[in-house]
Short mmCIF file of C-alpha atoms in Angstrom, two decimals:
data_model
loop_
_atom_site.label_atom_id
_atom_site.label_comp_id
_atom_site.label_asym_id
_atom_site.label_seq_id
_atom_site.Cartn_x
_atom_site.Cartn_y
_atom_site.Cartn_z
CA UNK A 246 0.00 0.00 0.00
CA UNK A 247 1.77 3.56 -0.63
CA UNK A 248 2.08 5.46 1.67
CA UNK A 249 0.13 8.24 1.17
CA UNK A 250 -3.08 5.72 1.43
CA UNK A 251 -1.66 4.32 4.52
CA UNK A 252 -1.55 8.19 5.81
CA UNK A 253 -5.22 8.84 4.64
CA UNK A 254 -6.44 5.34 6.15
CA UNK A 255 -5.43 6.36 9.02
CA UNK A 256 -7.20 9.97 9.55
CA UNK A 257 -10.52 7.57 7.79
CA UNK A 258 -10.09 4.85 10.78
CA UNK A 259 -9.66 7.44 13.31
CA UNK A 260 -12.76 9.79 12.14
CA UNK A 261 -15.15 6.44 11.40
CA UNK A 262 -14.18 5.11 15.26
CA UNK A 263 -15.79 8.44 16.83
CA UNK A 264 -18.70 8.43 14.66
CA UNK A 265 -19.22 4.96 15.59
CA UNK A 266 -19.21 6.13 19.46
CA UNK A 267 -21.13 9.47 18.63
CA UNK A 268 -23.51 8.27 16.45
CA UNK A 269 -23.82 4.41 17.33
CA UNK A 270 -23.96 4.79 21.07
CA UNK A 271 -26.37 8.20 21.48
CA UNK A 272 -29.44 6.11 22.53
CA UNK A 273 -27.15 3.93 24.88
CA UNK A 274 -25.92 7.33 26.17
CA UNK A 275 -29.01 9.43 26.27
CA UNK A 276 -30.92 7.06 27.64
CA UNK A 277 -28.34 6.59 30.56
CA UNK A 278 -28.60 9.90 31.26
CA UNK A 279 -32.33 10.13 31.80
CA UNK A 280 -33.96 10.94 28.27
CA UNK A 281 -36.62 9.25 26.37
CA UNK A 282 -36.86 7.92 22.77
CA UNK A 283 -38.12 10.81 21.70
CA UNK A 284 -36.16 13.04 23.69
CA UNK A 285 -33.38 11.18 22.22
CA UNK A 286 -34.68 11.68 18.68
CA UNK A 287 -34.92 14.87 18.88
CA UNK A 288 -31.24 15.47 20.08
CA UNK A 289 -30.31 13.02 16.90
CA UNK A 290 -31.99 14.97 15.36
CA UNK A 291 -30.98 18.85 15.90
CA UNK A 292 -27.24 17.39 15.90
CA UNK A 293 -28.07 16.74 12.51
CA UNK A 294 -30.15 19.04 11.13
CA UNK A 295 -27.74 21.99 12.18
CA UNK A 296 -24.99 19.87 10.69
CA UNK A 297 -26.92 19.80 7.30
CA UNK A 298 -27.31 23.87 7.38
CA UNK A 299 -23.71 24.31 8.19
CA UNK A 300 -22.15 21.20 6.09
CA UNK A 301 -22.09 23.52 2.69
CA UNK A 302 -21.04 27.06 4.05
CA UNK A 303 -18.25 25.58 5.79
CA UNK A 304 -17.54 23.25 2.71
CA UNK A 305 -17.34 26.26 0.78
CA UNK A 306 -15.94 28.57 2.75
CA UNK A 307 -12.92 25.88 2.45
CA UNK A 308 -13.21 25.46 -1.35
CA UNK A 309 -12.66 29.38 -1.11
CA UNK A 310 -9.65 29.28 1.20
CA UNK A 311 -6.55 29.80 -0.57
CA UNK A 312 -4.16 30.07 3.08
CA UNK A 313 -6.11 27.47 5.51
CA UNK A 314 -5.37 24.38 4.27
CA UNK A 315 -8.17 21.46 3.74
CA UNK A 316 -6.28 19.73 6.92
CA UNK A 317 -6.47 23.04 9.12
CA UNK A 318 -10.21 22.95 8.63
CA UNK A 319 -10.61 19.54 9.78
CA UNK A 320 -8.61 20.25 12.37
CA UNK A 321 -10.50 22.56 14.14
CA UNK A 322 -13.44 20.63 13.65
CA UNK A 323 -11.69 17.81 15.71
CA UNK A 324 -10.52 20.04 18.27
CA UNK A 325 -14.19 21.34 18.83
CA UNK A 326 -15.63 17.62 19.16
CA UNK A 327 -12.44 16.44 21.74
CA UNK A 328 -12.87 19.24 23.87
CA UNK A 329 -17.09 18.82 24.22
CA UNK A 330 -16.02 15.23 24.79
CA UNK A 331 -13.91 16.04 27.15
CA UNK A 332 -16.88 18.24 29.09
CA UNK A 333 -19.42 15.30 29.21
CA UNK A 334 -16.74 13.42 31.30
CA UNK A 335 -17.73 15.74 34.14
CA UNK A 336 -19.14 14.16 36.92
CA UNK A 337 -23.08 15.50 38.13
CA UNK A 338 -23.30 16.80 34.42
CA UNK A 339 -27.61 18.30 34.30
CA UNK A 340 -29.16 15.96 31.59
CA UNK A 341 -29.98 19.22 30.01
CA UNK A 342 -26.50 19.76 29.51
CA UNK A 343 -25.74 16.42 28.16
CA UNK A 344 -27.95 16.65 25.43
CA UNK A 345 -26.59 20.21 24.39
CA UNK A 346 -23.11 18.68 24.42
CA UNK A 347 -23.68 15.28 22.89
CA UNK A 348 -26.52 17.15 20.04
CA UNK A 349 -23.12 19.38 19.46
CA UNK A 350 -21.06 15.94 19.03
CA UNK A 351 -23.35 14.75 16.37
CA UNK A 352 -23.46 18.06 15.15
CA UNK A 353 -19.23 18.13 14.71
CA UNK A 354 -18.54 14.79 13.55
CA UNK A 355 -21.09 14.75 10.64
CA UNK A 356 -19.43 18.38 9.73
CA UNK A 357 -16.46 16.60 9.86
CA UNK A 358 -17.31 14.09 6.83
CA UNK A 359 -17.29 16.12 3.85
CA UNK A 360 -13.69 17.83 4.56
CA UNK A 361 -12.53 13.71 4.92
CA UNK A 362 -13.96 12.66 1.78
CA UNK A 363 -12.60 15.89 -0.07
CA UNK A 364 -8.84 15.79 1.61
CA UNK A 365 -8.36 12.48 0.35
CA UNK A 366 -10.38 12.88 -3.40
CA UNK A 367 -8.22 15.94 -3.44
CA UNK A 368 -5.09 14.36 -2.79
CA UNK A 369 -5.88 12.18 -5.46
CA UNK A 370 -6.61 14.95 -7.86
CA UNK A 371 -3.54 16.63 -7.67
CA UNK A 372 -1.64 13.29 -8.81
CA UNK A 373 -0.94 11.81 -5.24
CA UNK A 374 -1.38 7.62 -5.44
CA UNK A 375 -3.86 7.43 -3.28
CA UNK A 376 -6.14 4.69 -3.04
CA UNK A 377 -9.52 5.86 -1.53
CA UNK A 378 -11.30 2.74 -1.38
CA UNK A 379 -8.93 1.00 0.36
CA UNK A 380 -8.34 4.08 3.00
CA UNK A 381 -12.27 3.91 3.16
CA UNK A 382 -12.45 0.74 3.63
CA UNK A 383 -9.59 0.95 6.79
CA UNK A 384 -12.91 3.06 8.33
CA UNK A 385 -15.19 0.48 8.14
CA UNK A 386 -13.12 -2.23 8.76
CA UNK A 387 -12.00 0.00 12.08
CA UNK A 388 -15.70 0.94 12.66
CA UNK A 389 -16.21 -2.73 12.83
CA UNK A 390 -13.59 -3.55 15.76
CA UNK A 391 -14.57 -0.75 16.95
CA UNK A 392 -18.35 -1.07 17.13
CA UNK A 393 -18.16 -4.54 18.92
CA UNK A 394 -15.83 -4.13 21.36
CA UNK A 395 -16.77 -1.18 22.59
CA UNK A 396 -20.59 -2.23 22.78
CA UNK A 397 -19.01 -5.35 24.98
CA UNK A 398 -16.81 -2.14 27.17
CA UNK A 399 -20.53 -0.14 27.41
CA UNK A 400 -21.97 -3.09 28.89
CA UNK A 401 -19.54 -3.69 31.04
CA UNK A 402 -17.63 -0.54 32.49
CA UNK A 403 -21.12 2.09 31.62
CA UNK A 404 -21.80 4.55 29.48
CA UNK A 405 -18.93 7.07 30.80
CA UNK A 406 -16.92 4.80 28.41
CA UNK A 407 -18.39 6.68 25.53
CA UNK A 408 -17.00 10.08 26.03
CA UNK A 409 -13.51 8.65 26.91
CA UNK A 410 -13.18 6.78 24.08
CA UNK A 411 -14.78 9.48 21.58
CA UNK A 412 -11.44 12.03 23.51
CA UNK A 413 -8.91 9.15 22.18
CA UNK A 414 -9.88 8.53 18.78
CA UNK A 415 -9.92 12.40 18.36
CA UNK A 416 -6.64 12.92 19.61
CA UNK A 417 -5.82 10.05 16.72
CA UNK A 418 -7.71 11.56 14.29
CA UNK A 419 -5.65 14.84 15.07
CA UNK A 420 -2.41 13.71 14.79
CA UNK A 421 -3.32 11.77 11.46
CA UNK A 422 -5.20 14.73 9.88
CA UNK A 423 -2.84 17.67 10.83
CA UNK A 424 0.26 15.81 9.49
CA UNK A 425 -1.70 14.84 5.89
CA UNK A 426 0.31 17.12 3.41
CA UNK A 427 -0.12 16.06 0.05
CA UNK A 428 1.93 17.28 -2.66
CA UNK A 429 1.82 16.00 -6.19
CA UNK A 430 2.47 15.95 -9.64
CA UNK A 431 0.45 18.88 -11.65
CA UNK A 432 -0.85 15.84 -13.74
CA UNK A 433 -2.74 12.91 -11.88
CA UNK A 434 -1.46 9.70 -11.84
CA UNK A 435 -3.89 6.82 -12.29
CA UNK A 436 -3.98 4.66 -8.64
CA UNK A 437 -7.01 2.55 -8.26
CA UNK A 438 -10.36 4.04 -8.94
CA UNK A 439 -8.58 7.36 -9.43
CA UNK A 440 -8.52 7.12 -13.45
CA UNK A 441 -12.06 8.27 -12.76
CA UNK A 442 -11.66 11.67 -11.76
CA UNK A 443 -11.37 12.95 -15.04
CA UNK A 444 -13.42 16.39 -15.18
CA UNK A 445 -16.78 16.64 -16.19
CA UNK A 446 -17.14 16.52 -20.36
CA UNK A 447 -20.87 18.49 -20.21
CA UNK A 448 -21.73 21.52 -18.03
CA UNK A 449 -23.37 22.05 -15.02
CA UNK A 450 -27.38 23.58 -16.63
CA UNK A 451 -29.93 24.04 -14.29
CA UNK A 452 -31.78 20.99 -15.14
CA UNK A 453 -29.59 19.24 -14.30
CA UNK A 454 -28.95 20.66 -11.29
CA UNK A 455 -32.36 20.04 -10.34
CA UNK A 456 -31.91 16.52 -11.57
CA UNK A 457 -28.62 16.59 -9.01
CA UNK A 458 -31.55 18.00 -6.55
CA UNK A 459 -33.83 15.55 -7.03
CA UNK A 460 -31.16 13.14 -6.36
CA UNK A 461 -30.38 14.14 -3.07
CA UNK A 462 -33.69 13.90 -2.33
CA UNK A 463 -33.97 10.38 -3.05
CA UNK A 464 -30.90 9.66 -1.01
CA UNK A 465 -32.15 11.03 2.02
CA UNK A 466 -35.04 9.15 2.26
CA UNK A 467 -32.35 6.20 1.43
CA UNK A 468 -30.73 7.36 4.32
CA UNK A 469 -33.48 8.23 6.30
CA UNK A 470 -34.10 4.52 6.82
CA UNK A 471 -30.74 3.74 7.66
CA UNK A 472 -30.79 6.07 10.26
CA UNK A 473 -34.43 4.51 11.66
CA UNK A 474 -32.08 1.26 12.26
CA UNK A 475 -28.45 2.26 12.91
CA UNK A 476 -29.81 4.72 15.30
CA UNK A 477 -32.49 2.64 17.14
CA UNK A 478 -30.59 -0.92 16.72
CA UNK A 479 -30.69 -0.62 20.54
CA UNK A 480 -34.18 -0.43 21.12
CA UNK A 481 -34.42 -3.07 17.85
CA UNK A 482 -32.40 -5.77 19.97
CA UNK A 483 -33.67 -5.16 23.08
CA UNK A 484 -37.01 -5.86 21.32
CA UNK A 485 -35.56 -9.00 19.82
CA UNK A 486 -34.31 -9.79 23.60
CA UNK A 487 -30.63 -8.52 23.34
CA UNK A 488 -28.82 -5.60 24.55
CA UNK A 489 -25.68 -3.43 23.87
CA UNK A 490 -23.21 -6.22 23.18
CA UNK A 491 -25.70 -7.76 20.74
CA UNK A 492 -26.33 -4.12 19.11
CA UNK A 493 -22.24 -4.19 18.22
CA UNK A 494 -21.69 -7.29 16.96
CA UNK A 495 -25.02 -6.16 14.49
CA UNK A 496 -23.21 -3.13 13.02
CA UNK A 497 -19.93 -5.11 13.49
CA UNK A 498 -21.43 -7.21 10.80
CA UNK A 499 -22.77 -4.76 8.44
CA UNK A 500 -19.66 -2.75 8.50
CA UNK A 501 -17.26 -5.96 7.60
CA UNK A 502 -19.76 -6.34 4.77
CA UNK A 503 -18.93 -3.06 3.73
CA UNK A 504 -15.02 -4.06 3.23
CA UNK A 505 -15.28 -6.34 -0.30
CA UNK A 506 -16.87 -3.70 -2.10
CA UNK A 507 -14.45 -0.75 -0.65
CA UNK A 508 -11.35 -2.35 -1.51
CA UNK A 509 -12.75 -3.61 -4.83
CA UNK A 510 -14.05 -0.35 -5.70
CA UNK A 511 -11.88 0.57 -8.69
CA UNK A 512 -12.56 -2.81 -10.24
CA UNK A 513 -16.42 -1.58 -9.56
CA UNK A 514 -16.17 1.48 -10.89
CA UNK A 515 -14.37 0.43 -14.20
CA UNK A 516 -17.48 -1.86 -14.85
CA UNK A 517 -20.64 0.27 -13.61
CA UNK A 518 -20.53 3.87 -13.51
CA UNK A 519 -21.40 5.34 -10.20
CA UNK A 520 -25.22 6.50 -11.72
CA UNK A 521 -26.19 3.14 -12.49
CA UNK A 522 -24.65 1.88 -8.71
CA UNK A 523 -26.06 4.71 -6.82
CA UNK A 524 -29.84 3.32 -8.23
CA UNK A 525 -28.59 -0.03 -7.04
CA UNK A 526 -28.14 1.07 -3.55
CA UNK A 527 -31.19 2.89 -3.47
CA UNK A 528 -33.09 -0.49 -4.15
CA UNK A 529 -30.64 -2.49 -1.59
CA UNK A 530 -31.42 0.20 1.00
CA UNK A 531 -35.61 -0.86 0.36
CA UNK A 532 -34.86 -4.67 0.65
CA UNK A 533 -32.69 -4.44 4.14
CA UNK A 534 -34.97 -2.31 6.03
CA UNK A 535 -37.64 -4.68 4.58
CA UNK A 536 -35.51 -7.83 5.82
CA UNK A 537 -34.82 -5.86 9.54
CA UNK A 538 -38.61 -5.67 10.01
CA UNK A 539 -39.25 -9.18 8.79
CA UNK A 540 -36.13 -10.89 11.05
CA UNK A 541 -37.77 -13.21 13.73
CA UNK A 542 -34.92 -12.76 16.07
CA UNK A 543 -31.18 -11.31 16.86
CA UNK A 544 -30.49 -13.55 14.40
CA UNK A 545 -32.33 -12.75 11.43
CA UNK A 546 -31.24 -8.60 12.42
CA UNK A 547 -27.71 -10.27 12.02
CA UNK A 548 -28.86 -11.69 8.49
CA UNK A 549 -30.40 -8.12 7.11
CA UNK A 550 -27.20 -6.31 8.01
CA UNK A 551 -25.22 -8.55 4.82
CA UNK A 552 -27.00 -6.63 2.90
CA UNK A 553 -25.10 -3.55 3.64
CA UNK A 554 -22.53 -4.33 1.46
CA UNK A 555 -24.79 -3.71 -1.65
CA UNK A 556 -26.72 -0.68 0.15
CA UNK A 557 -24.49 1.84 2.46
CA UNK A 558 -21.47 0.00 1.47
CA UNK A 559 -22.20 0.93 -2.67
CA UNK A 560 -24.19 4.14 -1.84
CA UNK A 561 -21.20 6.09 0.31
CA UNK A 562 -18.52 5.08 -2.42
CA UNK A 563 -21.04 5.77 -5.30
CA UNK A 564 -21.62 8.90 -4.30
CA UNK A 565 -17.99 10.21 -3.37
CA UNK A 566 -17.18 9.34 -7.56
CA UNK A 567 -20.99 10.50 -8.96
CA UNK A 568 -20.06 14.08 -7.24
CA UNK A 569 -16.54 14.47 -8.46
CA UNK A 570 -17.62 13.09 -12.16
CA UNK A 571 -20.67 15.15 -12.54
CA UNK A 572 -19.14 18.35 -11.03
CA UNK A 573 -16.47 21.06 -11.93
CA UNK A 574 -13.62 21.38 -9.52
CA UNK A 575 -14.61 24.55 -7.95
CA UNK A 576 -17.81 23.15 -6.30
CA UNK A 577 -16.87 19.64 -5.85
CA UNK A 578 -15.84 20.27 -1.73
CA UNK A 579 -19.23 22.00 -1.51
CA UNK A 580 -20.74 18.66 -3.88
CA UNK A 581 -19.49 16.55 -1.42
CA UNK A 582 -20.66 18.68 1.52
CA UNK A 583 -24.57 18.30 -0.31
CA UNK A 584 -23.55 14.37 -0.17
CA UNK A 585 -23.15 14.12 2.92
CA UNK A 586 -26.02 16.45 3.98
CA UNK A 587 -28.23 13.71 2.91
CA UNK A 588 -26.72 11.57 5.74
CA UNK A 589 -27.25 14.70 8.25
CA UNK A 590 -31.09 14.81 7.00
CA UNK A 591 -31.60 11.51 7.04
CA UNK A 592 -30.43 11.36 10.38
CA UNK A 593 -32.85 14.00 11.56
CA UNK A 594 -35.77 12.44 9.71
CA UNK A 595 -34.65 8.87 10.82
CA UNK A 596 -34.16 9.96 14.22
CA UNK A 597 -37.18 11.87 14.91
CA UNK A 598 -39.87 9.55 12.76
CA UNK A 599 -38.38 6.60 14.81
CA UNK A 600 -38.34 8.14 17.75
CA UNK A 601 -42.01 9.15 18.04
CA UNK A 602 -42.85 6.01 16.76
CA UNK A 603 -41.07 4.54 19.19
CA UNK A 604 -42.69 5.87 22.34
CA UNK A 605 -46.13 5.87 20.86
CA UNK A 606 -46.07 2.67 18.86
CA UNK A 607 -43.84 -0.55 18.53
CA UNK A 608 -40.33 -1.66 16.88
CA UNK A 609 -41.85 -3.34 14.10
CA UNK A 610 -44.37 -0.20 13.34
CA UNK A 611 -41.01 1.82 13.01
CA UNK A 612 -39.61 -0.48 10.44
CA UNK A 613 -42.20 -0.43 8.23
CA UNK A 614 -42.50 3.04 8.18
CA UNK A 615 -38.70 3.31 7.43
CA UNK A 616 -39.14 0.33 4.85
CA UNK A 617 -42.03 2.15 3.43
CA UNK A 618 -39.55 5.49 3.18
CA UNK A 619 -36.70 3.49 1.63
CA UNK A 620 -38.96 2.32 -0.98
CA UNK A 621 -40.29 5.93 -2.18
CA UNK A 622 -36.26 6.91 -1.95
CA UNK A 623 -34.88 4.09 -4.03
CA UNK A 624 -37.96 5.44 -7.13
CA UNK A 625 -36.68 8.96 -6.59
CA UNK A 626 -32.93 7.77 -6.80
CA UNK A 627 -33.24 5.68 -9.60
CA UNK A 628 -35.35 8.20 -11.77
CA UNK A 629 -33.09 11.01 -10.51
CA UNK A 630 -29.88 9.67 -11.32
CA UNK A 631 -27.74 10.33 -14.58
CA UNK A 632 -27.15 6.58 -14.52
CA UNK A 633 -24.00 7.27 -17.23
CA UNK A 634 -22.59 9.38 -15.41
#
């Protein structure tokens, strides 16, 4: 592996190892501290919905910047979410509080994804051999570990784990990030999947920025249902009869899943084009939130999350490519940004739908509402998409 994708895997495994505390363990956390679903949905959900406003102006403000480097941004960003880490580990913390300071943890670490993504795509751009699928796929192979050990450490040592750990993945995630200086050739040099970041041979009309729109649309509701199960798998095993450690080694699962189709991605790529995947995904996304409310058991939850590897797993790579084919270089950081603000949406959608559902109705109710959600996505994605592109 050169080095330069060893470099970028590790700022992706130390970012993807506090999302999975942030993100995977708010209900465990929340819940801990005296909030209910919905309480806890709604936390999910500002975290994310002010993440979604501010993903793009920050994006571009740092496609602007010509003296703060990409890394500097991300930076800062990491600082912000170690030190509100480090607050929660106060002792006699007001529950009030806690949701302020965890809502502004989801809020930093999805603000966070966009400037990943675009250091490494850029780094690739400028002629650096950089693999990003296989740097990806160190994140979700480290979200993995990650997700089911710690959901064993939860169980056993409390929640106060999840603060702690989120302060020493940062302080990783730091010293990876702030010591990423790429310089390259002025012409890129084909590593991977990077013979596909060739600029975009037709411009940018409105149409088809409505099309791009319309899109994003889709794949929030995509993600929307993603969020009604990675967000809730707590209260999802605990209905099946199983508990934190059984919620880890689910999302341990789907994220291994993930790996075959990150590290193959420039084989992929060379045969699909990342239209024609992304409408793929969108269809995968229907079938495992259909297969999560069908499952019998822990068991058959364990079965639904394979099919992550042809639903996040193609949908986040997908994506990543789709936005730096179909855009010109000046707005791909702020493309990216729009990418991931369909995660940040979905989250608050996901989080506050299931939520409510939640404390009014059942776990199976909430699933196939999110099922039902996944389906309209996947028709807006696959209708939306320039599949050639």
């Amino acid at each position: 592996m050169p080095a330069p994708t060893t470099r970028y895997a590790a700022v992706q495994a130390s970012y993807w190892s506090a999302f999975c505390m942030i993100i995977l363990f708010a209900s465990a956390y929340l819940l801990d501290a005296g909030l209910s679903n919905g309480q806890v949905g709604a936390v999910i959900a500002c975290g994310g919905g002010l993440s979604a406003v501010l993903q793009p102006v920050v994006a571009g403000a740092a496609d602007r910047s010509r003296r703060v480097p990409l890394r500097v941004w991300a930076g800062w960003v990491g600082m912000l979410i170690l030190v509100v880490a480090a607050i929660l580990v106060v002792p006699g913390l007001h529950w009030l509080l806690t949701a302020v300071f965890f809502g502004l943890m989801i809020l930093s670490i999805q603000l966070l994804q966009p400037l990943v993504n675009a250091l490494g795509m850029g780094a690739a751009a400028r002629g650096i051999p950089l693999n990003f699928g296989i740097a990806r796929a160190a994140g979700s192979a480290t979200f993995a570990l990650v997700s089911v050990v710690a959901g064993w450490v939860v169980a056993s040592a409390g929640t106060v784990m999840v603060p702690l750990l989120v302060i020493a993945f940062q302080a990783l995630f730091l010293v990876a990030t702030l010591t990423f200086v790429s310089r390259g050739p002025a012409t890129v040099v084909a590593t991977g999947a990077e013979h596909d970041l060739e600029p975009p041979s037709e411009p940018m009309t409105p149409a088809r920025w409505r099309r791009f729109f319309a899109l994003l649309a889709g794949i929030t509701l995509s993600m929307t249902s993603h969020a009604m199960i990675n967000n809730y798998m707590l209260q999802i095993m605990r209905h099946h009869g199983g508990d934190t450690g059984e919620m880890g080694t689910a999302i341990m699962i789907a994220a291994i899943t993930e790996l075959p189709v990150m590290v193959l991605w420039s084989r992929v790529v060379a045969r699909w084009t990342p239209g024609r995947l992304l409408q793929v995904a969108g269809v995968f996304f229907t079938v495992k939130t259909g297969a999560t409310w069908l499952a019998a058991g822990v068991v058959g939850v364990y079965a639904a999350q394979v099919l992550q590897t042809l639903a996040f797993a193609v949908m986040v790579m997908a994506s990543v490519y789709y936005v730096e084919r179909i855009l010109p270089a000046r707005d791909r950081t702020r493309g990216q940004a729009f990418m991931t603000m369909t995660s940040s949406g979905g989250s608050v959608l996901g989080s506050l739908t299931a939520g409510v559902l939640l404390d009014a109705t059942s776990v199976p109710a909430m699933l196939l509402v999110g099922t039902l959600i996944a389906a309209v996505g996947a028709v807006l994605t696959v209708v939306a998409v320039e599949s050639r592109i």
